[in-house]
Tab-separated table of C-alpha atoms in Angstrom:
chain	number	residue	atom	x	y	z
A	1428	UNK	CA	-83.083	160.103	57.200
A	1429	UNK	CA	-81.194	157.308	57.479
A	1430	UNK	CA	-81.103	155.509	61.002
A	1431	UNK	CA	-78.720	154.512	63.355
A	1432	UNK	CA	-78.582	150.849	62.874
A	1433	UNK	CA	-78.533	151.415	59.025
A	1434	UNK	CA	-75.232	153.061	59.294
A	1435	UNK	CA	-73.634	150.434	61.656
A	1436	UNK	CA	-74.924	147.678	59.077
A	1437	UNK	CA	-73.214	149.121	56.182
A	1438	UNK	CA	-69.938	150.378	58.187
A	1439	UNK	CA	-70.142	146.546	59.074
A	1440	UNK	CA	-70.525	145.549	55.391
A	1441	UNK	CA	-67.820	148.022	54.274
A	1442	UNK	CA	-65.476	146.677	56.851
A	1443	UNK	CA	-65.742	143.006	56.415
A	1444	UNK	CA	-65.446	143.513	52.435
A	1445	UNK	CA	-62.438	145.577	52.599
A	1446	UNK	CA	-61.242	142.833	55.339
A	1447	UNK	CA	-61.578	140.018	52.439
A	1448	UNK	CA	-59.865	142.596	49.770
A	1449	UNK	CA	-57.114	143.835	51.825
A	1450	UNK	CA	-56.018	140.855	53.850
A	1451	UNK	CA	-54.013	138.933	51.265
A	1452	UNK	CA	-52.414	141.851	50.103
A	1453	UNK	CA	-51.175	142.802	53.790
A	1454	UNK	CA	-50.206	139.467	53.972
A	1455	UNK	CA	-48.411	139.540	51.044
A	1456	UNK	CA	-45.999	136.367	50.491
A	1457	UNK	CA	-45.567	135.436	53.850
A	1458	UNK	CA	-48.610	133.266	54.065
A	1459	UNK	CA	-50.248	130.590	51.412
A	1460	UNK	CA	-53.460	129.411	51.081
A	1461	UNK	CA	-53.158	126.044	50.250
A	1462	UNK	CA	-54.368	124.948	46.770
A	1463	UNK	CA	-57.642	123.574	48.096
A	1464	UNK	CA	-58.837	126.480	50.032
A	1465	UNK	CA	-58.469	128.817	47.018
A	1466	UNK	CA	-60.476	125.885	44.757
A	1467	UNK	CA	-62.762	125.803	47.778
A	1468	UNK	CA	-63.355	130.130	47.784
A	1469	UNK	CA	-63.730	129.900	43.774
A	1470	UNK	CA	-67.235	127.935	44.513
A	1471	UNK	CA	-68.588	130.345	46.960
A	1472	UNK	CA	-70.129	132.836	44.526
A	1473	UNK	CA	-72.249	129.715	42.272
A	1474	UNK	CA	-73.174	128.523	45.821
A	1475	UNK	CA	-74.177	131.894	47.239
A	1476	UNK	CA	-76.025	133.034	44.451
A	1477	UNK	CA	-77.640	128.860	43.833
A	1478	UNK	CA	-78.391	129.230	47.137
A	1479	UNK	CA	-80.700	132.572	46.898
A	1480	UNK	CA	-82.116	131.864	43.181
A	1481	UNK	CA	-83.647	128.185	43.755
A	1482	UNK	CA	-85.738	128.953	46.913
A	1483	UNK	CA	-86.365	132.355	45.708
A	1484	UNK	CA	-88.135	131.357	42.270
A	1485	UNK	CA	-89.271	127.449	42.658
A	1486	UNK	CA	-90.917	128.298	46.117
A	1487	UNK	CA	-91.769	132.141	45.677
A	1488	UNK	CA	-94.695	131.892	48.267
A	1489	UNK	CA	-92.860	129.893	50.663
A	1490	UNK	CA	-93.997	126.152	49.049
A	1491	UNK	CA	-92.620	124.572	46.079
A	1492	UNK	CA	-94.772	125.374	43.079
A	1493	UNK	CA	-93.818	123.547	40.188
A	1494	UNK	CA	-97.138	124.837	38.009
A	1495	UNK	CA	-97.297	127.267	35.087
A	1496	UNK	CA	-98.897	129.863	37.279
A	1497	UNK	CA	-95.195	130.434	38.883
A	1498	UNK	CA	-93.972	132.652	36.840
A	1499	UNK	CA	-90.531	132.863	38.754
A	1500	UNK	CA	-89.858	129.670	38.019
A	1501	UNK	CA	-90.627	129.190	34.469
A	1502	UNK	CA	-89.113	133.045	34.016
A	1503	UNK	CA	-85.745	132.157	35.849
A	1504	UNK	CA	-85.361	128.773	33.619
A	1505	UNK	CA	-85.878	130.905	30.269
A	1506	UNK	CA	-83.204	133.404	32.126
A	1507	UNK	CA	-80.816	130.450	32.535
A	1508	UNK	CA	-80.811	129.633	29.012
A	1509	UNK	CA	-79.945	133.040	27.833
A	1510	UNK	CA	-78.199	133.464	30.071
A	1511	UNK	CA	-75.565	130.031	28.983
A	1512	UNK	CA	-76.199	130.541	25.380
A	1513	UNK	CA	-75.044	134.245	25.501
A	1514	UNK	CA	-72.960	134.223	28.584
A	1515	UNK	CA	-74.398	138.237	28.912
A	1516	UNK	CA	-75.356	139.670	31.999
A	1517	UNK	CA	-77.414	142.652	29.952
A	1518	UNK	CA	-79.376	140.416	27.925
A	1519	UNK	CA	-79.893	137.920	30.733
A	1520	UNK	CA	-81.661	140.622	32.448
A	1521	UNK	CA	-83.358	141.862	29.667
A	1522	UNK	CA	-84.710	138.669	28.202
A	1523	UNK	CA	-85.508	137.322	31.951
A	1524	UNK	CA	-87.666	140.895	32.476
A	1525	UNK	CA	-89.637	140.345	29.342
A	1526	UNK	CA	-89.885	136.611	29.840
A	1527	UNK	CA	-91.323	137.688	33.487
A	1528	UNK	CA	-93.697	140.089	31.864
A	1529	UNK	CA	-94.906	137.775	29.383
A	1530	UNK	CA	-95.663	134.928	31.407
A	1531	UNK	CA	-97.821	137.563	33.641
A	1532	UNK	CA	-99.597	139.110	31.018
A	1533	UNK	CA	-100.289	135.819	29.414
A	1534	UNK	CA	-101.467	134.158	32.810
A	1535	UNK	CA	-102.935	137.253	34.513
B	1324	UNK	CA	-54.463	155.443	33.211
B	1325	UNK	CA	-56.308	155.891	29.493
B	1326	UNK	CA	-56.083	152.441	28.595
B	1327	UNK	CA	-58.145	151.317	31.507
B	1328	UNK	CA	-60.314	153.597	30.764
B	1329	UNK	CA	-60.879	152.337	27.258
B	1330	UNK	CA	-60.896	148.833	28.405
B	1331	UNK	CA	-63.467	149.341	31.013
B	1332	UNK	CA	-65.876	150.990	28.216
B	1333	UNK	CA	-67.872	147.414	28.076
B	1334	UNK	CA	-67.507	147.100	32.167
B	1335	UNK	CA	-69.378	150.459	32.240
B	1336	UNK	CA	-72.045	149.224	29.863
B	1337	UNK	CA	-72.496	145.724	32.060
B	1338	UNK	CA	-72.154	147.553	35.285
B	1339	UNK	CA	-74.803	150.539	34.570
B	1340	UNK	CA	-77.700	147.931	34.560
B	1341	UNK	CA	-77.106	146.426	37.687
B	1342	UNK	CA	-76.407	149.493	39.698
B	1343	UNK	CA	-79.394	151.142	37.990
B	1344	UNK	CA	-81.609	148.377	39.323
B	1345	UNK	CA	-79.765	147.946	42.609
B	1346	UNK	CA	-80.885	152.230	42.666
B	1347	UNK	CA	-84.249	151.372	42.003
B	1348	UNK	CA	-84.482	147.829	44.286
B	1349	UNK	CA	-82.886	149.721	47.238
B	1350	UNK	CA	-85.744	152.154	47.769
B	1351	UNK	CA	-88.450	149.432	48.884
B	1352	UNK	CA	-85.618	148.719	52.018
B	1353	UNK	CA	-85.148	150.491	55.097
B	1354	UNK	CA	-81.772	152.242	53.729
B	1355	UNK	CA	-83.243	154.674	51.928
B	1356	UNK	CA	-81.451	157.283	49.481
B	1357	UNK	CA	-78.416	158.264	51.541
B	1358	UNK	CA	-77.943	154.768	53.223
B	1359	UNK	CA	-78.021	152.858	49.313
B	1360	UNK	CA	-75.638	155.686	47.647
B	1361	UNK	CA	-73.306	155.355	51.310
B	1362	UNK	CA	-73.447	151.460	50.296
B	1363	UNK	CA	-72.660	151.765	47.253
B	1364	UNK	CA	-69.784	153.787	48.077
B	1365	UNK	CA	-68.310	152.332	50.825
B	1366	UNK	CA	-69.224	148.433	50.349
B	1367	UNK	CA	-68.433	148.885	46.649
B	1368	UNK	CA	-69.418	144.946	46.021
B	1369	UNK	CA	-72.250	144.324	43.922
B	1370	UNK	CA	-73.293	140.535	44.463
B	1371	UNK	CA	-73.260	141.372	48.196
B	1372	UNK	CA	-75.399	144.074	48.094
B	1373	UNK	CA	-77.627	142.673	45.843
B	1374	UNK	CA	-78.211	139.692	48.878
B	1375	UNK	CA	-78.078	142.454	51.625
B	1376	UNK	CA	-81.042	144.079	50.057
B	1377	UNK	CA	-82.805	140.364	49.389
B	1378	UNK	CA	-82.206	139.946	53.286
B	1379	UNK	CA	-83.444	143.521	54.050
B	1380	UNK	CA	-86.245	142.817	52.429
B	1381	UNK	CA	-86.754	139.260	54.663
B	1382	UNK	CA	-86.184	141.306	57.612
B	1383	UNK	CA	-83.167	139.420	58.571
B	1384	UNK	CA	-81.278	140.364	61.712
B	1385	UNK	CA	-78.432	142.596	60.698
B	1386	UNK	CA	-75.646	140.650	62.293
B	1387	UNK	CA	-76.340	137.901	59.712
B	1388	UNK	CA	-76.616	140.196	56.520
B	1389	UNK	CA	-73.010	141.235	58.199
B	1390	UNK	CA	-71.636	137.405	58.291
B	1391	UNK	CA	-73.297	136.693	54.936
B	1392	UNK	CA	-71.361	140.158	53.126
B	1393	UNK	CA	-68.355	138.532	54.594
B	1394	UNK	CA	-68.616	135.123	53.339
B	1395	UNK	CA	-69.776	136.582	49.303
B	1396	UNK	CA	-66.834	138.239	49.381
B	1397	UNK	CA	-64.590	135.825	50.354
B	1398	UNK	CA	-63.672	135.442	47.250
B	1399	UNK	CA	-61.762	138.837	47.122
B	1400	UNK	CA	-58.970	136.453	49.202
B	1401	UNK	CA	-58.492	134.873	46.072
B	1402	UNK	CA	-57.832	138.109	44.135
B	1403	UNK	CA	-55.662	139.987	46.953
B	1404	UNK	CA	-53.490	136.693	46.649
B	1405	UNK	CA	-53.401	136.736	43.474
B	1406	UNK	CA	-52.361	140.449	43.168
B	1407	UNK	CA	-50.128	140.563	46.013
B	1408	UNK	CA	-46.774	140.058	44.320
B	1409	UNK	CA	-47.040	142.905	41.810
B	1410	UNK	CA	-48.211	145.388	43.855
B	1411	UNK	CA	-45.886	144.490	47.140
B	1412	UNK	CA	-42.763	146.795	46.543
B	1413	UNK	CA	-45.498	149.680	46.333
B	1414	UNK	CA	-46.010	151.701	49.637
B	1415	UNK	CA	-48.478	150.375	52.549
B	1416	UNK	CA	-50.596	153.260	52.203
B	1417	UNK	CA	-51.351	153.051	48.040
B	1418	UNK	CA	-51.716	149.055	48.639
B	1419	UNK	CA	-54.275	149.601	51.077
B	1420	UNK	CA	-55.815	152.178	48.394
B	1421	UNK	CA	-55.807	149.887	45.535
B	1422	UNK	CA	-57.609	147.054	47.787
B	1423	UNK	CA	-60.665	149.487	48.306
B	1424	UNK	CA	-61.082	149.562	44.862
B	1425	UNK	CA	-60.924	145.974	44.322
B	1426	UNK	CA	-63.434	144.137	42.079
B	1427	UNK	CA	-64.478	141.210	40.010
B	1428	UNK	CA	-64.266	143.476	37.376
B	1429	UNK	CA	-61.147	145.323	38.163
B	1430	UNK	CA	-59.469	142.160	38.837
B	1431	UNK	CA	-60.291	140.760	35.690
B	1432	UNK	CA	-59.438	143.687	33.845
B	1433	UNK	CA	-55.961	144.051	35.554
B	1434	UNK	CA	-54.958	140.476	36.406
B	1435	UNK	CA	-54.013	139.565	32.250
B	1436	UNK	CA	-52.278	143.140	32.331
B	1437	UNK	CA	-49.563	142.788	34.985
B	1438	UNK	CA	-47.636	140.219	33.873
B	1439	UNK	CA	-47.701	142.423	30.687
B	1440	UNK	CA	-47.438	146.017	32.504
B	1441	UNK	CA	-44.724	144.308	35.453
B	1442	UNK	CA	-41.839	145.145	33.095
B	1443	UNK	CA	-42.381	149.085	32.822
B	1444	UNK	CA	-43.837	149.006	36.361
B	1445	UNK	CA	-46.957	150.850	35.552
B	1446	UNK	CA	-49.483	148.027	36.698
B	1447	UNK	CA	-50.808	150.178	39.303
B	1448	UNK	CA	-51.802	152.432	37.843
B	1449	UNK	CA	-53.832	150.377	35.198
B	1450	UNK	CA	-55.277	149.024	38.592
B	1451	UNK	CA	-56.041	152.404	39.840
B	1452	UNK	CA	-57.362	154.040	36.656
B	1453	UNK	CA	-59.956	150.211	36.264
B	1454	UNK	CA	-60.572	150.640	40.043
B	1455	UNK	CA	-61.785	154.604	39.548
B	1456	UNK	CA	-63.784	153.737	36.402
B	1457	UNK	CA	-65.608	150.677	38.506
B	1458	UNK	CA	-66.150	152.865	41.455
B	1459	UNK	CA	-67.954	155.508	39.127
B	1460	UNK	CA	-69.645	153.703	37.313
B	1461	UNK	CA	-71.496	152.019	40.163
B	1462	UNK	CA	-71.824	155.103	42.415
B	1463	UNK	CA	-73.799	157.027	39.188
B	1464	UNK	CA	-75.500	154.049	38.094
B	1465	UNK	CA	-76.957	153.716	41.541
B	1466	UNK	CA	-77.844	157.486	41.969
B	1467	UNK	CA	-79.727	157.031	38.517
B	1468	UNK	CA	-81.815	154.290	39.771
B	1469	UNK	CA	-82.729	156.096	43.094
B	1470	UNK	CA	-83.862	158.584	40.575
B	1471	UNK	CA	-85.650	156.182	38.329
B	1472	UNK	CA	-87.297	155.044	41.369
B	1473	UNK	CA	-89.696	157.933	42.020
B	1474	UNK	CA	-91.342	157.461	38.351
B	1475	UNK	CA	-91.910	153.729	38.814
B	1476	UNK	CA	-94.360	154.597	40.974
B	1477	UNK	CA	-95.445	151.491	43.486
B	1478	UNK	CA	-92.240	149.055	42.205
B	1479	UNK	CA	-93.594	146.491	44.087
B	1480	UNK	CA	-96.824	146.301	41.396
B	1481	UNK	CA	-94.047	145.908	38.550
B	1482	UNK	CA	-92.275	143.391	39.996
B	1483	UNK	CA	-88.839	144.698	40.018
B	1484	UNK	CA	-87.638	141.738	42.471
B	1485	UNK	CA	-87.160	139.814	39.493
B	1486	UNK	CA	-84.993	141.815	38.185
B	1487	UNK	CA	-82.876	141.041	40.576
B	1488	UNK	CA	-83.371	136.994	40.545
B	1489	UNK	CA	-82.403	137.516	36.263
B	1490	UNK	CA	-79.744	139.927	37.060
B	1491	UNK	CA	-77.995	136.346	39.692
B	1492	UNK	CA	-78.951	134.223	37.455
B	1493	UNK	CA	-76.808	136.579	34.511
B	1494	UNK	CA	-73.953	136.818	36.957
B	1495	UNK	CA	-73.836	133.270	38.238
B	1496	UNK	CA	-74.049	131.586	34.939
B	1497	UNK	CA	-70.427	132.649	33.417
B	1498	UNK	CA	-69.062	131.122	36.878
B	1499	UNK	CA	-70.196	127.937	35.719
B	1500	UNK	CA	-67.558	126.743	34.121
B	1501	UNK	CA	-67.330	122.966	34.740
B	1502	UNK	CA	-68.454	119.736	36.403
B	1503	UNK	CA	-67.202	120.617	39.485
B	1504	UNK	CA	-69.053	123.857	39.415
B	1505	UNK	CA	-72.806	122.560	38.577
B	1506	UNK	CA	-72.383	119.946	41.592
B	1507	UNK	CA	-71.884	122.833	44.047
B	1508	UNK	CA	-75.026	124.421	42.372
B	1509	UNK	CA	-76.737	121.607	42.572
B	1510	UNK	CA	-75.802	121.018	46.080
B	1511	UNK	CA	-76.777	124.874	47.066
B	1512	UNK	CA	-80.283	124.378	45.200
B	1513	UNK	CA	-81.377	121.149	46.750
B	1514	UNK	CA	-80.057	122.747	50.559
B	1515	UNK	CA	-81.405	125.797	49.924
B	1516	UNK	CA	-84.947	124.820	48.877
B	1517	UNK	CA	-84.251	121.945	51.999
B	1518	UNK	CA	-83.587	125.221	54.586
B	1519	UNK	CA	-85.357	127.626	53.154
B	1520	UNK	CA	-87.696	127.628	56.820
B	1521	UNK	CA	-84.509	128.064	58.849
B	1522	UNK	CA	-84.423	131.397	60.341
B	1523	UNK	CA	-82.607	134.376	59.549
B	1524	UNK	CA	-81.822	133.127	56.165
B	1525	UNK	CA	-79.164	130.749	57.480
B	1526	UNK	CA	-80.370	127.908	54.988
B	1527	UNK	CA	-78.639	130.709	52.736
B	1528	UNK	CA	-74.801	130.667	54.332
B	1529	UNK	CA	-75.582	126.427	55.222
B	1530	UNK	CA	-76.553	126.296	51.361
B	1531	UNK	CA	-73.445	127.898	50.563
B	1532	UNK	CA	-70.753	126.347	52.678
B	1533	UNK	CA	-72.434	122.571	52.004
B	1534	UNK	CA	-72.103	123.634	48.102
B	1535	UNK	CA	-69.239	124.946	47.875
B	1536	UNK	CA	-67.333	122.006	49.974
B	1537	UNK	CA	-69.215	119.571	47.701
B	1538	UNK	CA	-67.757	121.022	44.268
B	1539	UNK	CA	-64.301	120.757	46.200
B	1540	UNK	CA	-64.951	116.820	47.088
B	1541	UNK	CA	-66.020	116.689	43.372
B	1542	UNK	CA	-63.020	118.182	42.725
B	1543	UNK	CA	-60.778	115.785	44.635
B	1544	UNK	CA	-62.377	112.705	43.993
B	1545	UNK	CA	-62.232	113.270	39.875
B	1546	UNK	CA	-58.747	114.904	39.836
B	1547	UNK	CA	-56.924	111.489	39.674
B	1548	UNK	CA	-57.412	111.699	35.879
B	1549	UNK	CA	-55.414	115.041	35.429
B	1550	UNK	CA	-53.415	114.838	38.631
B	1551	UNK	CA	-51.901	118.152	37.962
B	1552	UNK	CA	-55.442	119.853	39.039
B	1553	UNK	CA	-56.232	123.329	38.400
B	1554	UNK	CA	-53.768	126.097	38.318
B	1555	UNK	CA	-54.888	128.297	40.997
B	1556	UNK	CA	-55.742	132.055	41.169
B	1557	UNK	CA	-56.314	132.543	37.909
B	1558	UNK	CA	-59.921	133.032	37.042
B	1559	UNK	CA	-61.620	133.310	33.371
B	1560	UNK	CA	-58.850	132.122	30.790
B	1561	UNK	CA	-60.574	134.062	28.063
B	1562	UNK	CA	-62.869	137.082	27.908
């Protein structure tokens, strides 16, 4: 069964997320974010998820590995092209999944 | 309430996916079937639970998966703000309703329809009815993958976790959407792969502040040539 701490971490979760979706609205009018702290929260999600791809697929074993043997890497880069040619999450996943399993079939 | 519904037909088919492998990722973590579908439920955000579950699985300390939830979804800020005025003569108690619900995709899908919907006052519940069809969605698209999970046998041998690296890199990619934009990824890759020995994943959140602070310099320093900026609040001017 689920544990103790589990629960606290996603009441925590649950809380701070609602905290981000409710604040504004409770605030309603009588506060502003200025212009550049709205410009500023529109990067967070390319920075966030930037942040978690690059290490994640260029270093998968903890060292940068640039060679054809890293199939993360080489997988991810075919992902990013579908995924700006086609702008579509579905076939981003799909192509980067067969891409993935290519790569390992073909490399062992 | 049936207009949402029909307009969150290709939100259902985008969604499924990514709770179905969020289902299937979550079982190789510690928060097994009740904790993922309770997540699901409750934290209702899929980017951030798609990094809690990278962190899980990095055994990060669960204050810091906390602090990291909170800054992804900072962004929801933007959309509360941006929301605000047309649902603020509605009671305290359906406002705080309507934020539980509140997406990516429900914003999207409601944000063009307001200033549309504002006149006959039925804009909430458009909001509501996207909100419901979201919350479905990812709660039996999740369930499904838990389910999924127990015929994959060992998921580790398949290598499911880059599923979820494709399923970012699919979500991050339509964000993208100028200069400004590839110098905070740049700025997050280069920090990130810099950090990526700090502990607790907090190369992750440094990646992320540094990045997104540098597409706002960017920003600055190259809005002289259109001094009127960007309009703010308003995300993706077409769909």
């Amino acid at each position: 069964m689920t544990s103790l701490p589990v629960v606290g971490l996603i009441a925590a979760m649950a809380l701070v997320t609602y905290a981000t979706r409710y604040t504004m609205i409770g605030l309603l009018g009588r506060l502003t974010l200025p212009d550049w702290a709205l410009r500023w929260l529109e990067f967070v999600p390319v920075a966030a998820f930037t942040a978690i791809i690059v290490p994640a697929t260029l270093a998968p074993q903890g060292r940068v590995d640039l060679s054809f043997s890293n199939h993360y890497a080489w997988a991810a880069l075919i992902c990013a092209l579908v995924a700006w040619r086609t702008r579509h999450t579905l076939a981003t996943i799909v192509a980067g999944l067969a891409a993935f399993w290519l790569l390992r079939w073909l490399g062992g | 309430m049936l207009a949402a519904t029909r307009d969150s037909l290709p939100i259902w088919v985008g969604v499924t996916p990514v709770g179905l492998v969020f289902g299937l990722l979550s079982q190789q973590t510690e928060l097994g079937v009740f904790g993922t579908l309770a997540m699901s439920a409750f934290v209702l955000a899929g980017s951030a639970q798609f990094i809690a579950l990278s962190l899980l699985q990095a055994s990060t300390a669960y204050p810091l998966i906390v602090l990291t939830t909170l800054v992804v979804n900072l962004r929801h800020l933007l959309y509360g703000a941006s929301l605000a005025p047309h649902i603020q003569r509605l009671r305290p108690a359906w406002q705080r309703f309507l934020a539980f619900g509140l997406t990516d995709e429900s914003y999207a899908l409601t944000v063009t329809r307001f200033t549309r919907a504002d006149a006959t006052g039925s804009g909430h519940w458009y909001l509501l009815a996207a909100n419901a069809n979201i919350f479905t969605c990812w709660l039996l698209s999740t369930a499904l993958g838990i389910l999924l999970s127990g015929w994959v046998g060992d998921p580790a041998a398949l290598r499911l976790d880059f599923a979820l690296y494709a399923t970012f890199i699919g979500l991050l990619i339509p964000h993208v959407r100028d200069r400004a934009a590839v110098v905070a990824m740049l700025v997050a890759g280069v920090v990130a792969l810099l950090a990526r020995d700090l502990p607790g994943k907090l190369g992750l959140l440094l990646a992320a502040l540094l990045a997104a602070s540098a597409g706002l310099l960017w920003d600055r320093l190259t809005v002289g040539a259109n001094p009127r900026g960007r309009p703010s609040g308003k995300k993706e001017t077409s769909k």
